[in-house]
Amino acid sequence: MIVTVTMNPSIDISYPLSSLAIDTVNRTDQVTKTAGGKGLNVTRVIHDLGGDVVATGVLGGFHGAYISEELNKAGIKQAFTSIKEESRDSIAILHEGNQTEILESGPTVSSEEQTTFLETITALLQQADIVTISGSLAKGLPTDFYQKLVQAAHTEKAHVLLDTSGESLISVLEGTAKPFLIKPNLEELEALLGQRFSLSEMETLQNALSQPLFEGIEWIVVSLGKAGAIAKHQEAYYRVTIPEIKVVNPVGSGDATIAGFAYGLSQGKTSEDLLKLSMAAGIANAQEKQTGHVDPANVAAHFNNINVKKI
Ligand code: ADP
């Protein structure tokens, strides 16, 4: 079983407008509302691929109930901790080729709610061999909260796939329990290391992954958008290149990448196939209108067109 963790889920609201008028009323009848937050995108894609997945995290208020209902409708198993404060909205206004976003910081999780969540995930981890942790922490949770989750997963011998950035990533990297995989995109890696990389100098990027900060992490996948990925597995390095595609909506492709990897791991795939499956899921997500959704037939078709080269 795969457990996905989303500590700050949201209702993702998208308003496509032909133009955005400032300081006046904008009307639309074309709204879409979906259960969002990076971890829920991962969940949906694992479910689309046919994986056995349970979503956990915290949900609160009417927004929380809506998210829970959306997961139910999709037939996705869930084990969320209820919190007092309201889960958030994330608003994207799509206008004139631009994406203007308004992102609420979301609810504060109390220390009692934290304890309840930790009890829930500890129970889930006893039945899970893979756990994905994605996105930002809700307010009220300590910076080292993900490190606590990684430790709990280690105790239960579950593999942790971690996709976060900033302080919560640094805290995990500096901790004693290491995740099985991290998946920074290029921007996140640059922010983490305070260094710029050029795609024409892959060697510099490759060298960056061998620093002591990453010691003990089995897999590092640096996703590079349409340029594919560079990956490190133990002492081996891979350059993964992907076909050129017509993009519909690339938001959530990183989450689909994590989902593809988690699903592949649950199926006992080889290193090369794990990379192919994760890239194929990322590409297939970029070809869908809905964020965090793939057509498994499309994933299978892309799988055969991905090139994995040891470097
Ligand atoms: P994130 O969403 O975390 O920023 P990326 O943008 O690197 O992650 O996307 C993750 C993966 O999804 C890429 O490695 C690639 O396989 C696929 N992908 C993303 N954007 C594109 C694109 N424009 N064309 C083709 N594949 C893409």
Short mmCIF file of C-alpha atoms and ligand atoms in Angstrom, two decimals:
data_model
loop_
_atom_site.label_atom_id
_atom_site.label_comp_id
_atom_site.label_asym_id
_atom_site.label_seq_id
_atom_site.Cartn_x
_atom_site.Cartn_y
_atom_site.Cartn_z
CA MET A 1 0.00 0.00 0.00
CA ILE A 2 1.12 3.58 -0.70
CA VAL A 3 0.28 6.36 1.77
CA THR A 4 0.27 9.96 0.54
CA VAL A 5 0.66 12.84 2.99
CA THR A 6 -0.87 16.28 2.36
CA MET A 7 -0.50 18.59 5.36
CA ASN A 8 -1.99 21.68 3.69
CA PRO A 9 -4.63 20.57 1.18
CA SER A 10 -6.75 23.08 -0.68
CA ILE A 11 -9.69 23.51 -2.96
CA ASP A 12 -8.01 24.58 -6.18
CA ILE A 13 -10.25 27.06 -7.95
CA SER A 14 -9.54 27.99 -11.52
CA TYR A 15 -11.18 30.96 -13.26
CA PRO A 16 -10.44 31.20 -16.99
CA LEU A 17 -11.10 34.82 -18.10
CA SER A 18 -10.61 36.26 -21.55
CA SER A 19 -9.12 39.31 -19.80
CA LEU A 20 -8.67 40.37 -16.20
CA ALA A 21 -10.00 43.83 -15.41
CA ILE A 22 -8.45 45.49 -12.35
CA ASP A 23 -10.44 47.47 -9.78
CA THR A 24 -13.78 46.36 -11.16
CA VAL A 25 -15.98 43.25 -11.35
CA ASN A 26 -14.93 40.22 -13.43
CA ARG A 27 -17.71 37.71 -14.14
CA THR A 28 -17.32 34.11 -15.22
CA ASP A 29 -19.42 30.97 -15.56
CA GLN A 30 -16.43 28.75 -16.20
CA VAL A 31 -15.17 27.77 -12.78
CA THR A 32 -13.53 24.46 -11.89
CA LYS A 33 -12.98 23.38 -8.29
CA THR A 34 -10.82 20.39 -7.48
CA ALA A 35 -9.28 18.77 -4.41
CA GLY A 36 -5.77 20.15 -4.51
CA GLY A 37 -2.45 20.41 -2.76
CA LYS A 38 0.56 18.56 -4.17
CA GLY A 39 -0.07 15.40 -2.13
CA LEU A 40 -3.60 15.05 -3.49
CA ASN A 41 -2.27 15.35 -7.05
CA VAL A 42 0.13 12.51 -6.26
CA THR A 43 -2.78 10.51 -4.82
CA ARG A 44 -4.98 10.93 -7.90
CA VAL A 45 -2.22 9.95 -10.31
CA ILE A 46 -1.33 6.80 -8.30
CA HIS A 47 -5.04 5.96 -8.34
CA ASP A 48 -5.22 6.61 -12.11
CA LEU A 49 -2.27 4.22 -12.57
CA GLY A 50 -4.12 1.51 -10.63
CA GLY A 51 -2.11 1.72 -7.39
CA ASP A 52 -3.40 0.91 -3.92
CA VAL A 53 -3.29 4.33 -2.24
CA VAL A 54 -4.59 5.96 0.94
CA ALA A 55 -4.53 9.75 1.33
CA THR A 56 -3.81 11.21 4.74
CA GLY A 57 -3.11 14.64 6.23
CA VAL A 58 -5.39 17.20 7.85
CA LEU A 59 -8.76 18.58 6.70
CA GLY A 60 -10.96 21.19 8.33
CA GLY A 61 -14.38 22.82 8.02
CA PHE A 62 -16.62 23.03 4.95
CA HIS A 63 -13.62 23.14 2.64
CA GLY A 64 -12.25 20.00 4.24
CA ALA A 65 -15.62 18.25 3.80
CA TYR A 66 -15.67 19.25 0.12
CA ILE A 67 -12.17 17.84 -0.45
CA SER A 68 -13.11 14.63 1.35
CA GLU A 69 -16.26 14.28 -0.77
CA GLU A 70 -14.27 14.81 -4.00
CA LEU A 71 -11.90 12.00 -3.00
CA ASN A 72 -14.88 9.75 -2.17
CA LYS A 73 -16.46 10.45 -5.54
CA ALA A 74 -13.19 9.43 -7.22
CA GLY A 75 -13.15 6.19 -5.18
CA ILE A 76 -9.94 7.15 -3.35
CA LYS A 77 -9.37 5.81 0.18
CA GLN A 78 -8.67 8.42 2.83
CA ALA A 79 -7.68 8.69 6.50
CA PHE A 80 -7.45 12.41 7.32
CA THR A 81 -7.30 13.98 10.77
CA SER A 82 -10.07 16.54 11.30
CA ILE A 83 -8.91 19.96 12.39
CA LYS A 84 -10.86 22.91 13.79
CA GLU A 85 -9.74 25.56 11.32
CA GLU A 86 -10.92 25.71 7.74
CA SER A 87 -8.85 24.14 4.92
CA ARG A 88 -7.82 26.69 2.30
CA ASP A 89 -8.69 27.82 -1.21
CA SER A 90 -6.00 28.32 -3.86
CA ILE A 91 -7.21 30.52 -6.69
CA ALA A 92 -5.73 30.61 -10.18
CA ILE A 93 -7.00 33.20 -12.66
CA LEU A 94 -6.08 32.22 -16.20
CA HIS A 95 -6.12 35.30 -18.41
CA GLU A 96 -4.43 36.46 -21.60
CA GLY A 97 -1.95 33.57 -21.42
CA ASN A 98 -1.07 34.46 -17.81
CA GLN A 99 -1.72 32.59 -14.58
CA THR A 100 -2.38 34.97 -11.67
CA GLU A 101 -2.62 33.08 -8.38
CA ILE A 102 -3.97 33.92 -4.95
CA LEU A 103 -2.79 31.36 -2.41
CA GLU A 104 -4.12 31.33 1.15
CA SER A 105 -1.59 30.24 3.75
CA GLY A 106 -4.24 27.94 5.22
CA PRO A 107 -5.25 26.80 8.71
CA THR A 108 -3.16 26.45 11.85
CA VAL A 109 -2.86 22.89 13.16
CA SER A 110 -2.98 22.70 16.98
CA SER A 111 -0.61 20.49 18.97
CA GLU A 112 -3.47 18.09 19.90
CA GLU A 113 -4.36 17.77 16.19
CA GLN A 114 -0.71 17.12 15.43
CA THR A 115 -0.64 14.30 17.97
CA THR A 116 -3.81 12.76 16.53
CA PHE A 117 -2.36 12.91 13.01
CA LEU A 118 0.90 11.28 14.16
CA GLU A 119 -1.12 8.43 15.74
CA THR A 120 -3.06 7.98 12.47
CA ILE A 121 0.01 7.88 10.28
CA THR A 122 1.84 5.54 12.64
CA ALA A 123 -1.06 3.09 12.27
CA LEU A 124 -1.11 3.53 8.47
CA LEU A 125 2.64 3.00 8.21
CA GLN A 126 2.24 -0.47 9.68
CA GLN A 127 0.44 -1.48 6.49
CA ALA A 128 2.37 0.66 4.00
CA ASP A 129 5.69 0.11 2.29
CA ILE A 130 5.80 3.47 0.54
CA VAL A 131 4.88 6.94 1.80
CA THR A 132 4.94 10.13 -0.25
CA ILE A 133 5.25 13.48 1.51
CA SER A 134 4.49 16.51 -0.64
CA GLY A 135 4.19 20.25 -0.37
CA SER A 136 4.30 22.83 2.36
CA LEU A 137 3.59 22.40 6.06
CA ALA A 138 0.47 23.95 7.55
CA LYS A 139 0.93 26.70 10.12
CA GLY A 140 1.44 25.40 13.66
CA LEU A 141 3.55 22.45 12.50
CA PRO A 142 7.24 22.64 13.46
CA THR A 143 9.86 22.92 10.69
CA ASP A 144 11.16 19.46 11.58
CA PHE A 145 7.71 17.86 11.25
CA TYR A 146 8.65 16.00 8.06
CA GLN A 147 11.79 14.72 9.76
CA LYS A 148 9.49 13.22 12.41
CA LEU A 149 7.46 11.54 9.67
CA VAL A 150 10.62 10.19 8.01
CA GLN A 151 11.70 8.76 11.37
CA ALA A 152 8.28 7.15 11.91
CA ALA A 153 8.47 5.64 8.40
CA HIS A 154 11.94 4.24 9.13
CA THR A 155 10.69 2.54 12.26
CA GLU A 156 8.03 0.83 10.13
CA LYS A 157 10.49 0.16 7.28
CA ALA A 158 8.53 2.23 4.74
CA HIS A 159 10.25 4.05 1.87
CA VAL A 160 9.76 7.83 1.96
CA LEU A 161 9.48 9.82 -1.27
CA LEU A 162 9.80 13.49 -0.28
CA ASP A 163 8.83 16.44 -2.46
CA THR A 164 9.13 19.65 -0.51
CA SER A 165 11.36 22.71 -0.53
CA GLY A 166 12.82 25.44 1.68
CA GLU A 167 13.18 25.00 5.43
CA SER A 168 11.22 21.75 5.67
CA LEU A 169 13.51 20.12 3.08
CA ILE A 170 16.67 21.40 4.77
CA SER A 171 15.44 20.09 8.09
CA VAL A 172 15.00 16.59 6.62
CA LEU A 173 18.38 16.67 4.86
CA GLU A 174 20.09 17.64 8.11
CA GLY A 175 18.23 15.02 10.14
CA THR A 176 19.39 11.53 11.01
CA ALA A 177 16.61 9.60 9.24
CA LYS A 178 16.95 9.97 5.47
CA PRO A 179 14.22 9.80 2.83
CA PHE A 180 14.49 7.14 0.12
CA LEU A 181 13.98 9.76 -2.61
CA ILE A 182 13.91 13.52 -3.02
CA LYS A 183 12.69 15.22 -6.20
CA PRO A 184 13.70 18.85 -6.38
CA ASN A 185 13.08 20.61 -9.68
CA LEU A 186 16.01 22.68 -10.98
CA GLU A 187 14.78 25.89 -9.33
CA GLU A 188 14.36 24.17 -5.96
CA LEU A 189 17.83 22.60 -6.19
CA GLU A 190 19.34 25.99 -7.06
CA ALA A 191 17.59 27.61 -4.09
CA LEU A 192 18.73 24.79 -1.80
CA LEU A 193 22.40 24.94 -2.86
CA GLY A 194 22.58 28.70 -3.59
CA GLN A 195 24.08 27.88 -6.98
CA ARG A 196 22.89 28.32 -10.59
CA PHE A 197 23.11 25.46 -13.06
CA SER A 198 23.10 25.45 -16.83
CA LEU A 199 21.57 22.55 -18.75
CA SER A 200 24.51 22.71 -21.12
CA GLU A 201 26.83 21.75 -18.23
CA MET A 202 25.30 18.56 -16.93
CA GLU A 203 28.55 17.59 -15.23
CA THR A 204 28.32 20.50 -12.77
CA LEU A 205 24.78 19.46 -11.95
CA GLN A 206 25.84 15.85 -11.56
CA ASN A 207 28.69 16.86 -9.22
CA ALA A 208 26.29 18.91 -7.11
CA LEU A 209 24.36 15.76 -6.26
CA SER A 210 27.39 14.12 -4.72
CA GLN A 211 27.73 16.61 -1.90
CA PRO A 212 27.63 15.41 1.73
CA LEU A 213 24.25 17.14 2.24
CA PHE A 214 22.65 14.34 0.19
CA GLU A 215 24.51 11.45 1.82
CA GLY A 216 22.30 8.50 2.73
CA ILE A 217 19.54 9.36 0.25
CA GLU A 218 19.13 6.46 -2.14
CA TRP A 219 17.52 8.39 -5.01
CA ILE A 220 17.78 12.04 -6.07
CA VAL A 221 15.69 12.92 -9.10
CA VAL A 222 16.18 16.48 -10.35
CA SER A 223 13.29 17.11 -12.71
CA LEU A 224 13.99 19.52 -15.55
CA GLY A 225 10.54 20.11 -17.09
CA LYS A 226 10.58 19.46 -20.83
CA ALA A 227 14.31 18.62 -20.59
CA GLY A 228 13.49 15.46 -18.59
CA ALA A 229 15.64 14.77 -15.54
CA ILE A 230 19.01 13.98 -14.10
CA ALA A 231 19.02 11.32 -11.41
CA LYS A 232 21.37 9.75 -8.90
CA HIS A 233 20.72 6.26 -7.59
CA GLN A 234 23.28 5.21 -4.99
CA GLU A 235 26.56 5.76 -6.89
CA ALA A 236 25.05 5.72 -10.40
CA TYR A 237 24.01 8.82 -12.36
CA TYR A 238 21.41 8.91 -15.12
CA ARG A 239 20.43 11.45 -17.75
CA VAL A 240 16.81 11.00 -18.75
CA THR A 241 15.56 12.61 -21.95
CA ILE A 242 11.94 12.73 -23.05
CA PRO A 243 10.04 13.33 -26.28
CA GLU A 244 8.76 16.77 -27.22
CA ILE A 245 5.02 17.06 -26.64
CA LYS A 246 2.17 19.52 -27.02
CA VAL A 247 1.59 20.80 -23.49
CA VAL A 248 -1.93 21.42 -22.20
CA ASN A 249 -1.32 22.09 -18.48
CA PRO A 250 2.06 21.24 -16.89
CA VAL A 251 0.94 22.17 -13.35
CA GLY A 252 1.30 19.08 -11.15
CA SER A 253 3.74 17.28 -13.46
CA GLY A 254 6.25 17.05 -10.61
CA ASP A 255 3.55 15.44 -8.47
CA ALA A 256 2.76 12.99 -11.26
CA THR A 257 6.49 12.19 -11.41
CA ILE A 258 6.43 11.24 -7.72
CA ALA A 259 3.25 9.22 -8.31
CA GLY A 260 4.84 7.31 -11.20
CA PHE A 261 7.89 6.52 -9.08
CA ALA A 262 5.80 5.42 -6.08
CA TYR A 263 3.62 3.21 -8.25
CA GLY A 264 6.66 1.71 -10.02
CA LEU A 265 8.32 1.02 -6.66
CA SER A 266 5.18 -0.74 -5.45
CA GLN A 267 5.39 -2.93 -8.58
CA GLY A 268 9.08 -3.80 -8.00
CA LYS A 269 10.33 -2.05 -11.17
CA THR A 270 14.04 -1.75 -12.06
CA SER A 271 15.90 1.57 -11.66
CA GLU A 272 15.59 2.37 -15.36
CA ASP A 273 11.90 1.57 -15.45
CA LEU A 274 11.26 3.65 -12.31
CA LEU A 275 12.77 6.63 -14.11
CA LYS A 276 10.80 5.92 -17.27
CA LEU A 277 7.52 5.52 -15.41
CA SER A 278 8.00 8.68 -13.38
CA MET A 279 8.84 10.75 -16.48
CA ALA A 280 5.99 9.19 -18.48
CA ALA A 281 3.53 10.13 -15.71
CA GLY A 282 4.90 13.70 -15.63
CA ILE A 283 4.52 14.04 -19.40
CA ALA A 284 1.03 12.50 -19.42
CA ASN A 285 -0.06 14.94 -16.71
CA ALA A 286 1.18 17.87 -18.81
CA GLN A 287 -1.14 16.68 -21.59
CA GLU A 288 -4.31 16.82 -19.45
CA LYS A 289 -6.45 19.82 -18.60
CA GLN A 290 -6.95 18.63 -15.02
CA THR A 291 -4.02 19.10 -12.65
CA GLY A 292 -2.84 15.81 -11.15
CA HIS A 293 -4.48 13.42 -13.56
CA VAL A 294 -3.15 10.97 -16.17
CA ASP A 295 -4.52 8.61 -18.77
CA PRO A 296 -2.71 5.30 -18.06
CA ALA A 297 -2.72 4.42 -21.79
CA ASN A 298 -0.87 7.66 -22.49
CA VAL A 299 1.64 6.89 -19.70
CA ALA A 300 2.25 3.46 -21.25
CA ALA A 301 2.75 5.02 -24.69
CA HIS A 302 5.31 7.56 -23.40
CA PHE A 303 7.14 4.92 -21.35
CA ASN A 304 8.66 3.43 -24.50
CA ASN A 305 9.88 6.79 -25.81
CA ILE A 306 11.96 7.81 -22.84
CA ASN A 307 15.69 7.50 -22.98
CA VAL A 308 17.62 6.63 -19.82
CA LYS A 309 21.39 6.86 -20.17
CA LYS A 310 23.94 6.10 -17.47
CA ILE A 311 26.46 8.97 -17.27
P1 ADP B 1 7.72 20.42 -11.12
O1 ADP B 1 6.28 20.34 -11.54
O2 ADP B 1 7.99 19.84 -9.77
O3 ADP B 1 8.34 21.77 -11.34
P2 ADP B 1 8.89 19.55 -13.64
O4 ADP B 1 8.35 20.78 -14.28
O5 ADP B 1 10.35 19.33 -13.74
O6 ADP B 1 8.49 19.41 -12.10
O7 ADP B 1 8.11 18.31 -14.30
C1 ADP B 1 8.27 16.98 -13.88
C2 ADP B 1 8.33 16.07 -15.08
O8 ADP B 1 7.13 16.21 -15.86
C3 ADP B 1 9.46 16.37 -16.05
O9 ADP B 1 10.67 15.74 -15.66
C4 ADP B 1 8.89 15.83 -17.35
O10 ADP B 1 9.01 14.42 -17.40
C5 ADP B 1 7.41 16.19 -17.25
N1 ADP B 1 7.16 17.52 -17.82
C6 ADP B 1 6.99 18.69 -17.19
N2 ADP B 1 6.83 19.72 -18.05
C7 ADP B 1 6.91 19.18 -19.28
C8 ADP B 1 6.82 19.70 -20.62
N3 ADP B 1 6.65 21.01 -20.85
N4 ADP B 1 6.96 18.83 -21.66
C9 ADP B 1 7.15 17.51 -21.43
N5 ADP B 1 7.23 16.96 -20.21
C10 ADP B 1 7.11 17.78 -19.14
#
